[in-house]
PDB file of C-alpha atoms in Angstrom:
ATOM      1  CA  UNK A   1      -9.753 141.109  45.370  1.00  0.00           C
ATOM      2  CA  UNK A   2     -12.174 141.227  42.492  1.00  0.00           C
ATOM      3  CA  UNK A   3     -12.884 144.842  41.683  1.00  0.00           C
ATOM      4  CA  UNK A   4     -15.564 144.192  39.063  1.00  0.00           C
ATOM      5  CA  UNK A   5     -18.106 141.428  39.627  1.00  0.00           C
ATOM      6  CA  UNK A   6     -20.087 140.259  36.604  1.00  0.00           C
ATOM      7  CA  UNK A   7     -23.207 138.099  36.443  1.00  0.00           C
ATOM      8  CA  UNK A   8     -24.527 135.794  35.202  1.00  0.00           C
ATOM      9  CA  UNK A   9     -21.673 133.585  34.066  1.00  0.00           C
ATOM     10  CA  UNK A  10     -23.809 132.266  31.217  1.00  0.00           C
ATOM     11  CA  UNK A  11     -27.095 133.275  29.688  1.00  0.00           C
ATOM     12  CA  UNK A  12     -29.477 131.685  27.192  1.00  0.00           C
ATOM     13  CA  UNK A  13     -32.022 133.960  25.525  1.00  0.00           C
ATOM     14  CA  UNK A  14     -34.631 133.336  22.885  1.00  0.00           C
ATOM     15  CA  UNK A  15     -34.289 135.179  19.605  1.00  0.00           C
ATOM     16  CA  UNK A  16     -36.066 138.518  19.882  1.00  0.00           C
ATOM     17  CA  UNK A  17     -35.771 138.610  23.655  1.00  0.00           C
ATOM     18  CA  UNK A  18     -33.837 140.968  25.913  1.00  0.00           C
ATOM     19  CA  UNK A  19     -30.422 139.960  27.217  1.00  0.00           C
ATOM     20  CA  UNK A  20     -29.334 141.579  30.482  1.00  0.00           C
ATOM     21  CA  UNK A  21     -25.845 141.332  31.965  1.00  0.00           C
ATOM     22  CA  UNK A  22     -24.974 143.003  35.250  1.00  0.00           C
ATOM     23  CA  UNK A  23     -21.764 144.296  36.768  1.00  0.00           C
ATOM     24  CA  UNK A  24     -20.916 145.747  40.153  1.00  0.00           C
ATOM     25  CA  UNK A  25     -17.772 147.627  41.049  1.00  0.00           C
ATOM     26  CA  UNK A  26     -16.075 148.530  44.308  1.00  0.00           C
ATOM     27  CA  UNK A  27     -13.815 151.466  43.575  1.00  0.00           C
ATOM     28  CA  UNK A  28     -15.877 154.659  43.619  1.00  0.00           C
ATOM     29  CA  UNK A  29     -13.064 156.449  41.793  1.00  0.00           C
ATOM     30  CA  UNK A  30     -13.708 154.451  38.607  1.00  0.00           C
ATOM     31  CA  UNK A  31     -14.969 156.792  35.917  1.00  0.00           C
ATOM     32  CA  UNK A  32     -14.987 154.800  32.698  1.00  0.00           C
ATOM     33  CA  UNK A  33     -17.111 151.693  32.136  1.00  0.00           C
ATOM     34  CA  UNK A  34     -16.819 149.868  28.806  1.00  0.00           C
ATOM     35  CA  UNK A  35     -18.305 146.625  27.558  1.00  0.00           C
ATOM     36  CA  UNK A  36     -16.328 144.340  25.273  1.00  0.00           C
ATOM     37  CA  UNK A  37     -17.704 141.644  22.980  1.00  0.00           C
ATOM     38  CA  UNK A  38     -15.717 138.556  22.067  1.00  0.00           C
ATOM     39  CA  UNK A  39     -16.577 136.005  19.396  1.00  0.00           C
ATOM     40  CA  UNK A  40     -15.015 132.524  19.515  1.00  0.00           C
ATOM     41  CA  UNK A  41     -11.432 132.507  18.309  1.00  0.00           C
ATOM     42  CA  UNK A  42     -11.202 136.301  18.285  1.00  0.00           C
ATOM     43  CA  UNK A  43      -9.937 138.973  20.609  1.00  0.00           C
ATOM     44  CA  UNK A  44     -12.412 141.141  22.537  1.00  0.00           C
ATOM     45  CA  UNK A  45     -13.616 144.325  20.849  1.00  0.00           C
ATOM     46  CA  UNK A  46     -15.162 147.448  22.337  1.00  0.00           C
ATOM     47  CA  UNK A  47     -18.946 147.377  22.084  1.00  0.00           C
ATOM     48  CA  UNK A  48     -20.129 150.406  24.044  1.00  0.00           C
ATOM     49  CA  UNK A  49     -18.891 152.528  26.950  1.00  0.00           C
ATOM     50  CA  UNK A  50     -20.256 154.998  29.479  1.00  0.00           C
ATOM     51  CA  UNK A  51     -18.995 157.586  31.934  1.00  0.00           C
ATOM     52  CA  UNK A  52     -20.721 158.193  35.296  1.00  0.00           C
ATOM     53  CA  UNK A  53     -22.068 161.608  34.366  1.00  0.00           C
ATOM     54  CA  UNK A  54     -24.940 159.925  32.479  1.00  0.00           C
ATOM     55  CA  UNK A  55     -27.315 157.179  33.598  1.00  0.00           C
ATOM     56  CA  UNK A  56     -27.879 155.567  30.222  1.00  0.00           C
ATOM     57  CA  UNK A  57     -26.248 155.271  26.830  1.00  0.00           C
ATOM     58  CA  UNK A  58     -27.803 153.635  23.819  1.00  0.00           C
ATOM     59  CA  UNK A  59     -26.222 152.501  20.571  1.00  0.00           C
ATOM     60  CA  UNK A  60     -28.586 150.622  18.315  1.00  0.00           C
ATOM     61  CA  UNK A  61     -29.903 147.564  20.159  1.00  0.00           C
ATOM     62  CA  UNK A  62     -27.283 147.904  22.917  1.00  0.00           C
ATOM     63  CA  UNK A  63     -27.876 150.010  26.024  1.00  0.00           C
ATOM     64  CA  UNK A  64     -25.762 150.597  29.119  1.00  0.00           C
ATOM     65  CA  UNK A  65     -27.644 151.529  32.286  1.00  0.00           C
ATOM     66  CA  UNK A  66     -25.564 153.063  35.054  1.00  0.00           C
ATOM     67  CA  UNK A  67     -26.462 153.417  38.743  1.00  0.00           C
ATOM     68  CA  UNK A  68     -23.755 155.380  40.503  1.00  0.00           C
ATOM     69  CA  UNK A  69     -25.237 155.149  43.999  1.00  0.00           C
ATOM     70  CA  UNK A  70     -25.504 151.371  43.769  1.00  0.00           C
ATOM     71  CA  UNK A  71     -22.131 151.077  42.034  1.00  0.00           C
ATOM     72  CA  UNK A  72     -23.702 148.949  39.334  1.00  0.00           C
ATOM     73  CA  UNK A  73     -23.995 149.030  35.570  1.00  0.00           C
ATOM     74  CA  UNK A  74     -25.640 146.723  33.113  1.00  0.00           C
ATOM     75  CA  UNK A  75     -25.771 145.878  29.432  1.00  0.00           C
ATOM     76  CA  UNK A  76     -29.142 145.383  27.776  1.00  0.00           C
ATOM     77  CA  UNK A  77     -29.377 143.814  24.336  1.00  0.00           C
ATOM     78  CA  UNK A  78     -32.790 144.396  22.807  1.00  0.00           C
ATOM     79  CA  UNK A  79     -34.237 142.100  20.149  1.00  0.00           C
ATOM     80  CA  UNK A  80     -31.393 139.625  20.716  1.00  0.00           C
ATOM     81  CA  UNK A  81     -30.201 137.806  17.604  1.00  0.00           C
ATOM     82  CA  UNK A  82     -28.210 134.576  17.113  1.00  0.00           C
ATOM     83  CA  UNK A  83     -25.373 136.757  15.810  1.00  0.00           C
ATOM     84  CA  UNK A  84     -25.155 138.331  19.282  1.00  0.00           C
ATOM     85  CA  UNK A  85     -24.007 134.989  20.697  1.00  0.00           C
ATOM     86  CA  UNK A  86     -20.625 135.806  22.190  1.00  0.00           C
ATOM     87  CA  UNK A  87     -18.830 136.391  25.459  1.00  0.00           C
ATOM     88  CA  UNK A  88     -19.352 139.822  26.972  1.00  0.00           C
ATOM     89  CA  UNK A  89     -16.982 141.491  29.410  1.00  0.00           C
ATOM     90  CA  UNK A  90     -17.653 144.539  31.513  1.00  0.00           C
ATOM     91  CA  UNK A  91     -14.710 146.604  32.664  1.00  0.00           C
ATOM     92  CA  UNK A  92     -13.831 149.693  34.638  1.00  0.00           C
ATOM     93  CA  UNK A  93     -10.940 152.072  34.994  1.00  0.00           C
ATOM     94  CA  UNK A  94      -9.808 155.416  36.278  1.00  0.00           C
ATOM     95  CA  UNK A  95      -9.210 158.318  33.937  1.00  0.00           C
ATOM     96  CA  UNK A  96      -5.649 158.389  32.809  1.00  0.00           C
ATOM     97  CA  UNK A  97      -3.191 155.616  32.392  1.00  0.00           C
ATOM     98  CA  UNK A  98      -4.501 152.937  34.742  1.00  0.00           C
ATOM     99  CA  UNK A  99      -5.272 149.611  33.053  1.00  0.00           C
ATOM    100  CA  UNK A 100      -8.815 148.351  32.641  1.00  0.00           C
ATOM    101  CA  UNK A 101     -10.090 145.875  35.219  1.00  0.00           C
ATOM    102  CA  UNK A 102     -12.335 143.262  33.622  1.00  0.00           C
ATOM    103  CA  UNK A 103     -15.208 141.203  34.943  1.00  0.00           C
ATOM    104  CA  UNK A 104     -15.058 137.442  34.459  1.00  0.00           C
ATOM    105  CA  UNK A 105     -17.317 137.465  31.412  1.00  0.00           C
ATOM    106  CA  UNK A 106     -20.762 136.247  30.423  1.00  0.00           C
ATOM    107  CA  UNK A 107     -21.278 133.704  27.687  1.00  0.00           C
ATOM    108  CA  UNK A 108     -24.465 134.624  25.853  1.00  0.00           C
ATOM    109  CA  UNK A 109     -26.269 132.154  23.621  1.00  0.00           C
ATOM    110  CA  UNK A 110     -29.219 133.392  21.586  1.00  0.00           C
ATOM    111  CA  UNK A 111     -31.321 130.516  20.329  1.00  0.00           C
ATOM    112  CA  UNK A 112     -33.900 130.598  17.570  1.00  0.00           C
TER     113      UNK A 112
ATOM    114  CA  UNK B   1      -7.103 142.455  13.771  1.00  0.00           C
ATOM    115  CA  UNK B   2      -5.860 145.512  11.998  1.00  0.00           C
ATOM    116  CA  UNK B   3      -2.648 147.004  13.320  1.00  0.00           C
ATOM    117  CA  UNK B   4      -1.791 144.345  15.880  1.00  0.00           C
ATOM    118  CA  UNK B   5      -0.417 140.863  15.338  1.00  0.00           C
ATOM    119  CA  UNK B   6       0.526 138.145  17.782  1.00  0.00           C
ATOM    120  CA  UNK B   7       2.942 135.303  17.185  1.00  0.00           C
ATOM    121  CA  UNK B   8       2.898 132.417  17.425  1.00  0.00           C
ATOM    122  CA  UNK B   9      -0.868 131.883  17.309  1.00  0.00           C
ATOM    123  CA  UNK B  10      -0.540 128.366  18.673  1.00  0.00           C
ATOM    124  CA  UNK B  11       2.234 126.718  20.623  1.00  0.00           C
ATOM    125  CA  UNK B  12       2.630 123.457  22.482  1.00  0.00           C
ATOM    126  CA  UNK B  13       5.608 123.157  24.773  1.00  0.00           C
ATOM    127  CA  UNK B  14       6.851 121.100  27.687  1.00  0.00           C
ATOM    128  CA  UNK B  15       7.108 122.038  31.343  1.00  0.00           C
ATOM    129  CA  UNK B  16      10.337 123.804  32.157  1.00  0.00           C
ATOM    130  CA  UNK B  17      11.040 125.196  28.699  1.00  0.00           C
ATOM    131  CA  UNK B  18      11.252 128.933  27.976  1.00  0.00           C
ATOM    132  CA  UNK B  19       8.579 130.499  25.804  1.00  0.00           C
ATOM    133  CA  UNK B  20       8.365 133.943  24.226  1.00  0.00           C
ATOM    134  CA  UNK B  21       5.218 135.422  22.764  1.00  0.00           C
ATOM    135  CA  UNK B  22       5.460 138.446  20.529  1.00  0.00           C
ATOM    136  CA  UNK B  23       3.060 141.305  20.028  1.00  0.00           C
ATOM    137  CA  UNK B  24       3.677 143.655  17.103  1.00  0.00           C
ATOM    138  CA  UNK B  25       1.709 146.831  16.387  1.00  0.00           C
ATOM    139  CA  UNK B  26       1.749 149.241  13.488  1.00  0.00           C
ATOM    140  CA  UNK B  27      -0.415 151.925  15.162  1.00  0.00           C
ATOM    141  CA  UNK B  28       2.378 153.673  17.062  1.00  0.00           C
ATOM    142  CA  UNK B  29       0.261 153.423  20.226  1.00  0.00           C
ATOM    143  CA  UNK B  30       1.931 154.229  23.522  1.00  0.00           C
ATOM    144  CA  UNK B  31       0.383 151.556  25.713  1.00  0.00           C
ATOM    145  CA  UNK B  32       0.650 147.814  25.282  1.00  0.00           C
ATOM    146  CA  UNK B  33      -0.777 145.079  27.499  1.00  0.00           C
ATOM    147  CA  UNK B  34      -0.594 141.333  27.976  1.00  0.00           C
ATOM    148  CA  UNK B  35      -3.688 139.557  29.326  1.00  0.00           C
ATOM    149  CA  UNK B  36      -4.399 135.898  29.844  1.00  0.00           C
ATOM    150  CA  UNK B  37      -7.860 134.435  29.428  1.00  0.00           C
ATOM    151  CA  UNK B  38      -8.957 131.352  31.320  1.00  0.00           C
ATOM    152  CA  UNK B  39     -12.424 129.819  31.824  1.00  0.00           C
ATOM    153  CA  UNK B  40     -14.005 131.205  34.962  1.00  0.00           C
ATOM    154  CA  UNK B  41     -11.367 133.909  35.345  1.00  0.00           C
ATOM    155  CA  UNK B  42     -12.041 136.203  32.427  1.00  0.00           C
ATOM    156  CA  UNK B  43      -9.241 138.508  31.318  1.00  0.00           C
ATOM    157  CA  UNK B  44      -6.432 139.043  33.792  1.00  0.00           C
ATOM    158  CA  UNK B  45      -3.638 141.539  33.297  1.00  0.00           C
ATOM    159  CA  UNK B  46      -0.112 140.100  33.337  1.00  0.00           C
ATOM    160  CA  UNK B  47       2.108 143.085  32.491  1.00  0.00           C
ATOM    161  CA  UNK B  48       1.750 146.325  30.643  1.00  0.00           C
ATOM    162  CA  UNK B  49       3.955 148.973  29.086  1.00  0.00           C
ATOM    163  CA  UNK B  50       3.493 152.724  28.958  1.00  0.00           C
ATOM    164  CA  UNK B  51       6.474 153.413  26.742  1.00  0.00           C
ATOM    165  CA  UNK B  52       9.740 152.013  25.452  1.00  0.00           C
ATOM    166  CA  UNK B  53      11.530 150.309  28.330  1.00  0.00           C
ATOM    167  CA  UNK B  54       8.710 151.344  30.716  1.00  0.00           C
ATOM    168  CA  UNK B  55       6.747 148.405  32.052  1.00  0.00           C
ATOM    169  CA  UNK B  56       4.721 147.518  35.126  1.00  0.00           C
ATOM    170  CA  UNK B  57       3.209 144.428  36.705  1.00  0.00           C
ATOM    171  CA  UNK B  58      -0.411 143.388  36.542  1.00  0.00           C
ATOM    172  CA  UNK B  59      -2.386 141.153  38.885  1.00  0.00           C
ATOM    173  CA  UNK B  60      -0.915 137.831  37.679  1.00  0.00           C
ATOM    174  CA  UNK B  61       2.710 138.706  36.867  1.00  0.00           C
ATOM    175  CA  UNK B  62       4.458 135.872  38.745  1.00  0.00           C
ATOM    176  CA  UNK B  63       6.336 133.605  36.340  1.00  0.00           C
ATOM    177  CA  UNK B  64       6.255 136.140  33.510  1.00  0.00           C
ATOM    178  CA  UNK B  65       8.604 138.846  32.300  1.00  0.00           C
ATOM    179  CA  UNK B  66       8.233 141.403  29.523  1.00  0.00           C
ATOM    180  CA  UNK B  67      10.387 143.631  27.402  1.00  0.00           C
ATOM    181  CA  UNK B  68       9.718 146.555  25.132  1.00  0.00           C
ATOM    182  CA  UNK B  69      12.791 147.788  23.284  1.00  0.00           C
ATOM    183  CA  UNK B  70      10.798 149.368  20.442  1.00  0.00           C
ATOM    184  CA  UNK B  71       7.439 151.086  20.326  1.00  0.00           C
ATOM    185  CA  UNK B  72       6.023 148.434  18.029  1.00  0.00           C
ATOM    186  CA  UNK B  73       7.058 145.270  19.880  1.00  0.00           C
ATOM    187  CA  UNK B  74       6.080 143.926  23.296  1.00  0.00           C
ATOM    188  CA  UNK B  75       7.455 140.533  24.255  1.00  0.00           C
ATOM    189  CA  UNK B  76       6.068 138.232  26.942  1.00  0.00           C
ATOM    190  CA  UNK B  77       8.469 135.581  28.264  1.00  0.00           C
ATOM    191  CA  UNK B  78       7.798 132.556  30.384  1.00  0.00           C
ATOM    192  CA  UNK B  79      11.246 131.698  31.707  1.00  0.00           C
ATOM    193  CA  UNK B  80      10.268 128.153  32.698  1.00  0.00           C
ATOM    194  CA  UNK B  81       6.779 127.231  31.553  1.00  0.00           C
ATOM    195  CA  UNK B  82       4.419 125.410  33.915  1.00  0.00           C
ATOM    196  CA  UNK B  83       1.115 123.664  33.242  1.00  0.00           C
ATOM    197  CA  UNK B  84      -0.701 126.458  35.113  1.00  0.00           C
ATOM    198  CA  UNK B  85       0.413 128.812  32.349  1.00  0.00           C
ATOM    199  CA  UNK B  86      -1.614 126.930  29.765  1.00  0.00           C
ATOM    200  CA  UNK B  87      -3.916 129.671  28.554  1.00  0.00           C
ATOM    201  CA  UNK B  88      -4.899 131.980  25.749  1.00  0.00           C
ATOM    202  CA  UNK B  89      -2.779 135.118  25.800  1.00  0.00           C
ATOM    203  CA  UNK B  90      -4.030 138.384  24.384  1.00  0.00           C
ATOM    204  CA  UNK B  91      -2.033 141.458  23.573  1.00  0.00           C
ATOM    205  CA  UNK B  92      -3.812 144.816  23.521  1.00  0.00           C
ATOM    206  CA  UNK B  93      -2.800 148.328  22.524  1.00  0.00           C
ATOM    207  CA  UNK B  94      -4.086 151.781  23.428  1.00  0.00           C
ATOM    208  CA  UNK B  95      -3.256 155.309  22.325  1.00  0.00           C
ATOM    209  CA  UNK B  96      -1.775 157.761  24.791  1.00  0.00           C
ATOM    210  CA  UNK B  97      -3.833 160.290  26.751  1.00  0.00           C
ATOM    211  CA  UNK B  98      -5.303 163.011  24.605  1.00  0.00           C
ATOM    212  CA  UNK B  99      -5.396 160.893  21.483  1.00  0.00           C
ATOM    213  CA  UNK B 100      -8.681 160.055  19.810  1.00  0.00           C
ATOM    214  CA  UNK B 101     -10.156 156.939  21.378  1.00  0.00           C
ATOM    215  CA  UNK B 102      -7.634 157.160  24.195  1.00  0.00           C
ATOM    216  CA  UNK B 103      -9.525 154.728  26.405  1.00  0.00           C
ATOM    217  CA  UNK B 104     -10.168 152.099  23.761  1.00  0.00           C
ATOM    218  CA  UNK B 105      -8.215 148.867  23.869  1.00  0.00           C
ATOM    219  CA  UNK B 106      -7.605 147.060  20.596  1.00  0.00           C
ATOM    220  CA  UNK B 107      -6.904 143.369  21.099  1.00  0.00           C
ATOM    221  CA  UNK B 108      -4.917 140.966  19.009  1.00  0.00           C
ATOM    222  CA  UNK B 109      -6.312 137.614  17.904  1.00  0.00           C
ATOM    223  CA  UNK B 110      -4.655 135.733  20.751  1.00  0.00           C
ATOM    224  CA  UNK B 111      -1.940 133.124  21.232  1.00  0.00           C
ATOM    225  CA  UNK B 112      -3.018 129.736  22.517  1.00  0.00           C
ATOM    226  CA  UNK B 113      -0.286 128.162  24.655  1.00  0.00           C
ATOM    227  CA  UNK B 114      -0.398 124.597  25.910  1.00  0.00           C
ATOM    228  CA  UNK B 115       2.200 123.471  28.449  1.00  0.00           C
ATOM    229  CA  UNK B 116       2.407 119.690  28.791  1.00  0.00           C
TER     230      UNK B 116
END
């Protein structure tokens, strides 16, 4: 049972464009939703995270939009740059000690 | 990756042989995790530890065992490696509840295992 469904699997965006990656979750008890960024040959690293008490969180060019009623959240990368080319993972967890559940990842390529 | 090292970084072995991957942290974090990453499957949790000698299974634990005899070390063992265990293995650490950044996972650089 896949608890976090991520789409698309891969994405190609022109430099300067907006990259959008979507995730849907099933467990309504989830209350922490992070995004991780992974460059080739490296481990994933936390990019940005949100809790369900807010509908949007922005950090620089990266924004998480959260829709609690639809059980969906998305990552928007504004003014996408070639340096943003990486694999992005959404995840979800319960407060406390439960492990993160990850989506299957999206490989983003930003082309000039 | 500061504070967390995995060894070996690359290993090629044959089917049926035992393999142990080591994760070492210098952050004194309570939680440690082993994930495997495969194309089309993303990151899947194998086992995790919430303290010395305290471990639990993840979603893909069959064929794997773990041990944590010290806070800083978390070992992943494949008792008899199979080709389906060819993967990139990531260790991750996390502080305990109440600590700053309690929900943030810090990943190691990964261990690429090939089982022939």
